[in-house]
Coordinates of C-alpha atoms in Angstrom, one line a residue:
X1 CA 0.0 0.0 0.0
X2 CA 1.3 3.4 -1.0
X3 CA 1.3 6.0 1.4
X4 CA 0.6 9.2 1.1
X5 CA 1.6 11.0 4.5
X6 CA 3.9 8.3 6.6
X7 CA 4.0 9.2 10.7
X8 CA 7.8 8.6 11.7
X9 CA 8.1 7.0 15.5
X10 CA 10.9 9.5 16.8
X11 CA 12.6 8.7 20.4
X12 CA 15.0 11.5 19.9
X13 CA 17.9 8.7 19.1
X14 CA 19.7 8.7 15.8
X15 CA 18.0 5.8 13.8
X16 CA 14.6 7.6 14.3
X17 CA 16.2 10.4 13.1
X18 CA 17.8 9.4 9.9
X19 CA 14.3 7.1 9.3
X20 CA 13.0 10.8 9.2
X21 CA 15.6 12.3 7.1
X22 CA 15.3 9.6 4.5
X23 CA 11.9 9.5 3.7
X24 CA 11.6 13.2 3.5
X25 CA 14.8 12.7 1.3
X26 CA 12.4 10.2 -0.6
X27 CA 9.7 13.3 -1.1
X28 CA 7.2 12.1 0.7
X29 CA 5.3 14.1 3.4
X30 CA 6.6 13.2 7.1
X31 CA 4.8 13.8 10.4
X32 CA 7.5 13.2 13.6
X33 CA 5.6 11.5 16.4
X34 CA 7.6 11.2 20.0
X35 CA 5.2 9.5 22.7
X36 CA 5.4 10.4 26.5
X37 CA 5.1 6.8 27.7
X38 CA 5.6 7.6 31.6
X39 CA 6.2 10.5 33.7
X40 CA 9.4 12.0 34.0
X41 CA 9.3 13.9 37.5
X42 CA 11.7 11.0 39.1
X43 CA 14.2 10.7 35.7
X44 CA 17.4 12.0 35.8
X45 CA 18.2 14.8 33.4
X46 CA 20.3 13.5 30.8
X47 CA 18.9 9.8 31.4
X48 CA 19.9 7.7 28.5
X49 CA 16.5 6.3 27.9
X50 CA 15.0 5.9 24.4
X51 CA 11.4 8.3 25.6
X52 CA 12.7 11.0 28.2
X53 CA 12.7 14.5 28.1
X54 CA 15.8 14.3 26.6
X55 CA 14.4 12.2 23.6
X56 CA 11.7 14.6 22.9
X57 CA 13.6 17.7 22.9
X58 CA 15.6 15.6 20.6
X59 CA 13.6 14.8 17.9
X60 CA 11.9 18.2 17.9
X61 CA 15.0 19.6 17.1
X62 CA 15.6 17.3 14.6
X63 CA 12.3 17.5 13.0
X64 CA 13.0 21.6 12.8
X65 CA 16.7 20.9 10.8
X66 CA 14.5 18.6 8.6
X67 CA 11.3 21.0 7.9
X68 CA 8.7 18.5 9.4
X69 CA 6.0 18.6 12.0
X70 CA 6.5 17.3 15.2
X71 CA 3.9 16.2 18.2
X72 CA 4.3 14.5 21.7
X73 CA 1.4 12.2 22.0
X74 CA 0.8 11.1 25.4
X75 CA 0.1 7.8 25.3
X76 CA 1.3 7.1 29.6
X77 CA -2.3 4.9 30.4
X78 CA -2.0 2.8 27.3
X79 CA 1.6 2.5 27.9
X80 CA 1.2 2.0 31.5
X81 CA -1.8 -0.6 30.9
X82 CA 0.1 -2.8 28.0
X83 CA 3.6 -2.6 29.4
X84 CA 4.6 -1.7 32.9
X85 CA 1.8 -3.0 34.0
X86 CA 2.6 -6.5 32.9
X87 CA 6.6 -5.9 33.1
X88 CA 5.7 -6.2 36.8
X89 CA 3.0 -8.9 36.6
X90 CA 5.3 -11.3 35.3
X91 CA 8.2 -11.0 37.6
X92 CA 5.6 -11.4 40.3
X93 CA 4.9 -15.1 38.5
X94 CA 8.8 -15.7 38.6
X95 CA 9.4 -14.8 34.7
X96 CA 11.5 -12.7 32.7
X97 CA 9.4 -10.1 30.8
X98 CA 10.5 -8.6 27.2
X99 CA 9.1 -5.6 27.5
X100 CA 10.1 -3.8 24.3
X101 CA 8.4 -6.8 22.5
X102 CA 5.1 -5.2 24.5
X103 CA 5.7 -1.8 23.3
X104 CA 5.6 -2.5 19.6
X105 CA 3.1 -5.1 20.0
X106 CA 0.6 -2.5 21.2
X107 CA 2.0 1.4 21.8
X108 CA 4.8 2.1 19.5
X109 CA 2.8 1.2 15.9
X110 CA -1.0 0.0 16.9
X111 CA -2.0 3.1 19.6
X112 CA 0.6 5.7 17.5
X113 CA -1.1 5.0 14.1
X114 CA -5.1 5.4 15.7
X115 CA -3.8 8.6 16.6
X116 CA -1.6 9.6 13.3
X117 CA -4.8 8.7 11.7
X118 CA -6.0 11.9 12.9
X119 CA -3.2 13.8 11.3
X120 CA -3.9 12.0 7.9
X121 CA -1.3 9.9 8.1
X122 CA -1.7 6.2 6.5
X123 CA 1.9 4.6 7.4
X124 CA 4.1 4.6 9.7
X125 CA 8.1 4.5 10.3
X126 CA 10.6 3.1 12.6
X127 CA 14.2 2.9 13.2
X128 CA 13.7 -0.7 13.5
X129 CA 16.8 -2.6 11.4
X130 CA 14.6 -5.1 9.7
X131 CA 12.8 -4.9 6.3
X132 CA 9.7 -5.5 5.0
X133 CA 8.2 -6.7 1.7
X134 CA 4.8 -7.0 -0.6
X135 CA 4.5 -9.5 -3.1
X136 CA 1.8 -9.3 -5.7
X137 CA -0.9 -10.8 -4.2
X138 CA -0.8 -8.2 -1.4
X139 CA 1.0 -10.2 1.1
X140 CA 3.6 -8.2 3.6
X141 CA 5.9 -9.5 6.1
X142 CA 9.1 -8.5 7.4
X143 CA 12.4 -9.9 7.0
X144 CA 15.8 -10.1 9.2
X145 CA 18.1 -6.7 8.5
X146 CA 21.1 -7.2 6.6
X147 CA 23.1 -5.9 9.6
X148 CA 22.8 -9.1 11.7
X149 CA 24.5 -6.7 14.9
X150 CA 21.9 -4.8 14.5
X151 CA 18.8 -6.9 13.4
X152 CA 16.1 -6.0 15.9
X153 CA 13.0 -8.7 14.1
X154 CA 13.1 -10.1 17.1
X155 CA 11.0 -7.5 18.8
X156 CA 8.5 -7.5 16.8
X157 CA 6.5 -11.1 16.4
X158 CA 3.6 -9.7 18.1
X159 CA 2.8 -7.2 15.8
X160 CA -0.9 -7.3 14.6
X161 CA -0.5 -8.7 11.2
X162 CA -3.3 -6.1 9.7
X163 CA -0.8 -3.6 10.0
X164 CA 2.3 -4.9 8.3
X165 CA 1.4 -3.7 4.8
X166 CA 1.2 0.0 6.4
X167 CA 4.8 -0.2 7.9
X168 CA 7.6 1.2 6.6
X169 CA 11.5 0.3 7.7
X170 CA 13.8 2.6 5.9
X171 CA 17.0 1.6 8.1
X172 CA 16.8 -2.4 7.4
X173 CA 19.0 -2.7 4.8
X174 CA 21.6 0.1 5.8
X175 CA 24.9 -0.6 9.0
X176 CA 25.1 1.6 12.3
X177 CA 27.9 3.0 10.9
X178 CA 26.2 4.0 7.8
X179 CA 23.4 5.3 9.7
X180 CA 25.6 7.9 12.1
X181 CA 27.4 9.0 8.7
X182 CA 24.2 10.0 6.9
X183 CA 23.2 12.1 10.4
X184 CA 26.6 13.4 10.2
X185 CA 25.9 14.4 6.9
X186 CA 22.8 16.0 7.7
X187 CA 24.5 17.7 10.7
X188 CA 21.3 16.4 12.6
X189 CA 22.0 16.8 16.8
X190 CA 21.5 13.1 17.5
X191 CA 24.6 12.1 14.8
X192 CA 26.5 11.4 17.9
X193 CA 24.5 10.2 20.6
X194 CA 25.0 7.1 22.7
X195 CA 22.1 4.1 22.4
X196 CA 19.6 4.0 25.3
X197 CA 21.0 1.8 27.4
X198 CA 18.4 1.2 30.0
X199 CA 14.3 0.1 30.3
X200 CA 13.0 3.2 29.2
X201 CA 10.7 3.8 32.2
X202 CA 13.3 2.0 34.5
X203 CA 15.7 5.0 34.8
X204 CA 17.7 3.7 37.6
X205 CA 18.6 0.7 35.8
X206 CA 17.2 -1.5 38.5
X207 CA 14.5 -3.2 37.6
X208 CA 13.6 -3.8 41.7
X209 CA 13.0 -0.3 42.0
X210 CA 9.9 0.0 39.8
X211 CA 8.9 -3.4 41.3
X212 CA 9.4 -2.2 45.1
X213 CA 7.3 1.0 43.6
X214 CA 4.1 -1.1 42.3
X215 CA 4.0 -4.4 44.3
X216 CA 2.0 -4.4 47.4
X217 CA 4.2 -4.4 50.5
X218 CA 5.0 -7.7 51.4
X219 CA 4.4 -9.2 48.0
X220 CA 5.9 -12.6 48.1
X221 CA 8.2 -11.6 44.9
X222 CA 10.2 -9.6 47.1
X223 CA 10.2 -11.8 50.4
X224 CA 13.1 -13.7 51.2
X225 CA 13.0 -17.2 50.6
X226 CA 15.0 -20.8 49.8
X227 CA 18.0 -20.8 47.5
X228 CA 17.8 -24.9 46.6
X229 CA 20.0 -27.1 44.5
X230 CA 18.8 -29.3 41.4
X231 CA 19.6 -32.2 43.7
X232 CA 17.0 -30.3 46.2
X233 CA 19.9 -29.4 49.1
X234 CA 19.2 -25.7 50.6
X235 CA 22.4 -23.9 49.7
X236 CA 21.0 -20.9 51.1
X237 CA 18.7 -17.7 51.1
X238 CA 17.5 -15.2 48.6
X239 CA 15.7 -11.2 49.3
X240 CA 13.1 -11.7 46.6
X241 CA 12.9 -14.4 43.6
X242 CA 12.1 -11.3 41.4
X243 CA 15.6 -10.5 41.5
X244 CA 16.5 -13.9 39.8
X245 CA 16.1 -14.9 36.6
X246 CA 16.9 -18.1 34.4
X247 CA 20.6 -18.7 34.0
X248 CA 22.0 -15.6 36.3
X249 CA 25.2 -16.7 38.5
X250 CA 26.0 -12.8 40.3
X251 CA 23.9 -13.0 43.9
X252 CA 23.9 -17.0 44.6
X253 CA 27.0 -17.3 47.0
X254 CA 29.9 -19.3 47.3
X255 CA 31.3 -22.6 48.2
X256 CA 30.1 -24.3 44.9
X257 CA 33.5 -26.4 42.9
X258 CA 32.1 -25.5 39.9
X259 CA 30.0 -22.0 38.8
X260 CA 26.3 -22.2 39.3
X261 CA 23.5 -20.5 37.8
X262 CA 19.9 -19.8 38.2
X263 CA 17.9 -22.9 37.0
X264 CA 14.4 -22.1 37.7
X265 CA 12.4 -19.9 39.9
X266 CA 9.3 -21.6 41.7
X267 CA 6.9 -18.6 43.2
X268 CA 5.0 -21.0 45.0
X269 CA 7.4 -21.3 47.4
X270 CA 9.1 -18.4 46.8
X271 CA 12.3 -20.8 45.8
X272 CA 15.0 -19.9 43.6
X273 CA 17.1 -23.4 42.5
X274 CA 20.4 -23.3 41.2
X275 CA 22.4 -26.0 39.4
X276 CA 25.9 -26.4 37.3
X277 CA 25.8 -25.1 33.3
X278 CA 24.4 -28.5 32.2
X279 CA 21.4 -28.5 34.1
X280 CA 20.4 -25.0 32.2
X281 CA 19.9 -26.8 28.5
X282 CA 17.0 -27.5 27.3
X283 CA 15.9 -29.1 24.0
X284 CA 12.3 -28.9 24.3
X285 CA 10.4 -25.4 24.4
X286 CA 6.8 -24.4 25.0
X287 CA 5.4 -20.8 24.3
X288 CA 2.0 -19.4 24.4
X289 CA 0.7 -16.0 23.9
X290 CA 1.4 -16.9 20.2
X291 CA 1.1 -14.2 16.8
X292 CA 1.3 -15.1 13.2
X293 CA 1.3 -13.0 10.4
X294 CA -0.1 -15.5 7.8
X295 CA -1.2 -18.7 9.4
X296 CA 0.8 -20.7 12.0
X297 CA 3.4 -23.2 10.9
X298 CA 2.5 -27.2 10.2
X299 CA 3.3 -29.6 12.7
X300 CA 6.4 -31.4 11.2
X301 CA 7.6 -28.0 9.9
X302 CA 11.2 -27.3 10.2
X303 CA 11.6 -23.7 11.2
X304 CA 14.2 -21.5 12.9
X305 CA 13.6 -19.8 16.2
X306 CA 15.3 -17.2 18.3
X307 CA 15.2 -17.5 21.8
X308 CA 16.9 -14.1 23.2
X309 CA 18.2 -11.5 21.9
X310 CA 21.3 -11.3 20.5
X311 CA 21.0 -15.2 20.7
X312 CA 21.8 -17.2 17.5
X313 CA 18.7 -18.8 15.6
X314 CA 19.0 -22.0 15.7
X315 CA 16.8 -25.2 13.9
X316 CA 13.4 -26.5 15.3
X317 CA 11.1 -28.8 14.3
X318 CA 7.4 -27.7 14.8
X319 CA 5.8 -30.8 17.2
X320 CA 2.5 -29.3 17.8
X321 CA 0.6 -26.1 17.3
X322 CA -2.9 -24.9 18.4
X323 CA -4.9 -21.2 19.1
X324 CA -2.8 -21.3 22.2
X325 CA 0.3 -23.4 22.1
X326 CA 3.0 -24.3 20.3
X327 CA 5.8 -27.0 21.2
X328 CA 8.8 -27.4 19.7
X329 CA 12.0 -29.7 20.0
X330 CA 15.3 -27.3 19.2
X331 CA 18.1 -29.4 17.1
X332 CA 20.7 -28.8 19.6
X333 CA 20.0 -28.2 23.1
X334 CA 19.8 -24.2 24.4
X335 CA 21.1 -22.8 27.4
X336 CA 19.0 -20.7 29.6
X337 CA 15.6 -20.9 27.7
X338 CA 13.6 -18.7 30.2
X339 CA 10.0 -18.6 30.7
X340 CA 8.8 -14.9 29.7
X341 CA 11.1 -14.1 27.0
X342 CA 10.2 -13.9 23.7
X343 CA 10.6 -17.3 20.5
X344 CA 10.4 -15.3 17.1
X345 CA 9.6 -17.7 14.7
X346 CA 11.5 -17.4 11.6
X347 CA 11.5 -19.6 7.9
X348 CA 14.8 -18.3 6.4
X349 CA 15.1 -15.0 6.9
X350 CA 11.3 -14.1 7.1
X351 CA 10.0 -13.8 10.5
X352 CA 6.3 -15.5 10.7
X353 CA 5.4 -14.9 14.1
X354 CA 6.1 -15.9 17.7
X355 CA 5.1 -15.7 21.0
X356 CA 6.4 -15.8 25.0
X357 CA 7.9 -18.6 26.1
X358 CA 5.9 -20.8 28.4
X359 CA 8.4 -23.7 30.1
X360 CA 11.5 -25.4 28.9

């Protein structure tokens, strides 16, 4: 689908940026978008998150050097509803949230474009690196970007598939480097500026914070509780299983002849248990909360999944599928598979869907 007036995503970063700069390069008519995701009275000043003030004073500046509109759309309750709220939910149930995966699932393309709609737009743009396609018979889908370092397809499996043929990724098949040299080009202000670093609304860069914040007092996620081995021995005691996650080794102790790492976290009990490297693989996967752009796979099908990011794909086989589920068995076993984080689904280079991993 052509489109006529595009809405760019800008964080104030320099990917946003140049997505900007290059369509407007292309001659089409850009509107710059930053969203106010969370308020900002306890963020530091210069916080290196990708939606502080920062960000925003960032991108309007840039949008000024390129000639474009810009608006702040306050999307804090969606934001709050569809991603901080369940960041914290699921390290109360003992998982590992994703929750940039949450953000462009719902806030950063589906709540932006109902709104840009009122602008006139009919597309919008990321600095995602990934690309998409169309194929004659009005399929779209996205692919891996050509910068594997930088590939971020990952993130985005739970897109809602009605609005892949309105999305536009003019960064997919460019480098980093090549990105900060057409900024630097452009003399835009963010040509230099460091990646976000942290959780955008977790300026402290401890996750415990927010959790301490919005947990009742008391909650059992933050209780102390048993630290057990595999073998079911108590090796000792933890301050919270929410400050655990699969496959950790910092804040277990000592005393062990060999390093150990965070196996499992059981919330029943409020028990963390901790094991050698080999007791972390896992060859079998489940994962529910499950998107696909066209169709899920066949049972039988050979596919490729990703299991973290900046993890390697790696083969699977497909041995069943439903609304709900999906099992698979991985070629070669995985370490730290950990309930929460995200499976992208991939045949080739085309990602087809995904969803949050259930148990391994």
């Amino acid at each position: 689908m052509a489109a006529n007036r595009i809405l760019v995503a800008m964080s104030g970063g320099v990917d946003s940026s140049v997505t900007a700069a290059l369509l407007v390069k292309a001659g089409l008519e850009v509107v710059g978008v930053t969203m106010k995701t969370f308020c900002y009275q306890d963020t530091p000043a210069h916080s290196r998150t990708c939606c502080g003030l920062d960000g925003i004073l960032d991108a309007r500046r840039v949008a000024d050097t390129l000639g474009i509109p810009h608006y702040v759309f306050d999307v804090e309750k969606e934001f709050t509803r569809d991603v901080i709220d369940d960041f914290v939910a699921e390290y109360a149930r003992g998982r590992t949230p994703n929750p940039c995966v949450r953000c462009n699932a719902n806030t950063k393309f589906g709540d932006l474009l109902r709104r840009g709609r009122a602008l006139g737009c009919d597309g919008i743009a990321t600095g995602h690196y990934v690309r998409s396609f169309r194929v004659d018979d009005g399929r779209a889908g996205l692919l891996r970007g050509l910068d594997r370092a930088k590939d971020q397809s990952y993130f985005l499996w739970g897109l809602p598939p009605e609005l892949l043929p309105l999305l536009h990724f003019p960064l997919g098949a460019l480098t980093k480097p090549e990105v900060r040299e057409q900024a630097r080009q452009l003399e835009l202000v963010t040509a230099e500026k460091p990646e976000s670093q942290e959780i955008c609304f977790v300026p402290t860069g401890d996750y415990r914070d927010l959790l301490r914040k919005r947990l009742t007092p008391r909650h059992p996620a933050l209780e102390p509780g048993p630290i057990r081995h595999v073998d079911g021995h108590l090796v000792g005691e933890h301050n919270g299983y929410a400050g655990f996650t699969v496959g950790q080794r910092k804040g277990l102790g000592g005393g062990f002849a060999e390093p150990h790492y965070v196996i499992r976290v059981e919330p029943a009990t409020r028990t963390v248990v901790v094991g050698p490297q080999e007791a972390l693989n896992s060859s079998r996967v489940r994962v529910n909360d499950l998107n696909w752009f066209h169709g899920p796979p066949e049972p039988g099908e050979e596919l490729r999944v990703q299991l973290r990011h900046r993890a390697p794909d790696v083969p699977a086989r497909v041995d069943a599928v439903d609304a709900s589920d999906l099992q698979l068995t991985l070629a070669t076993p995985q370490l730290a598979v950990t309930p929460g984080q995200s499976c992208a689904v991939f045949r080739g280079d085309e990602l087809v869907g995904g969803g949050r991993i259930l148990a391994a």
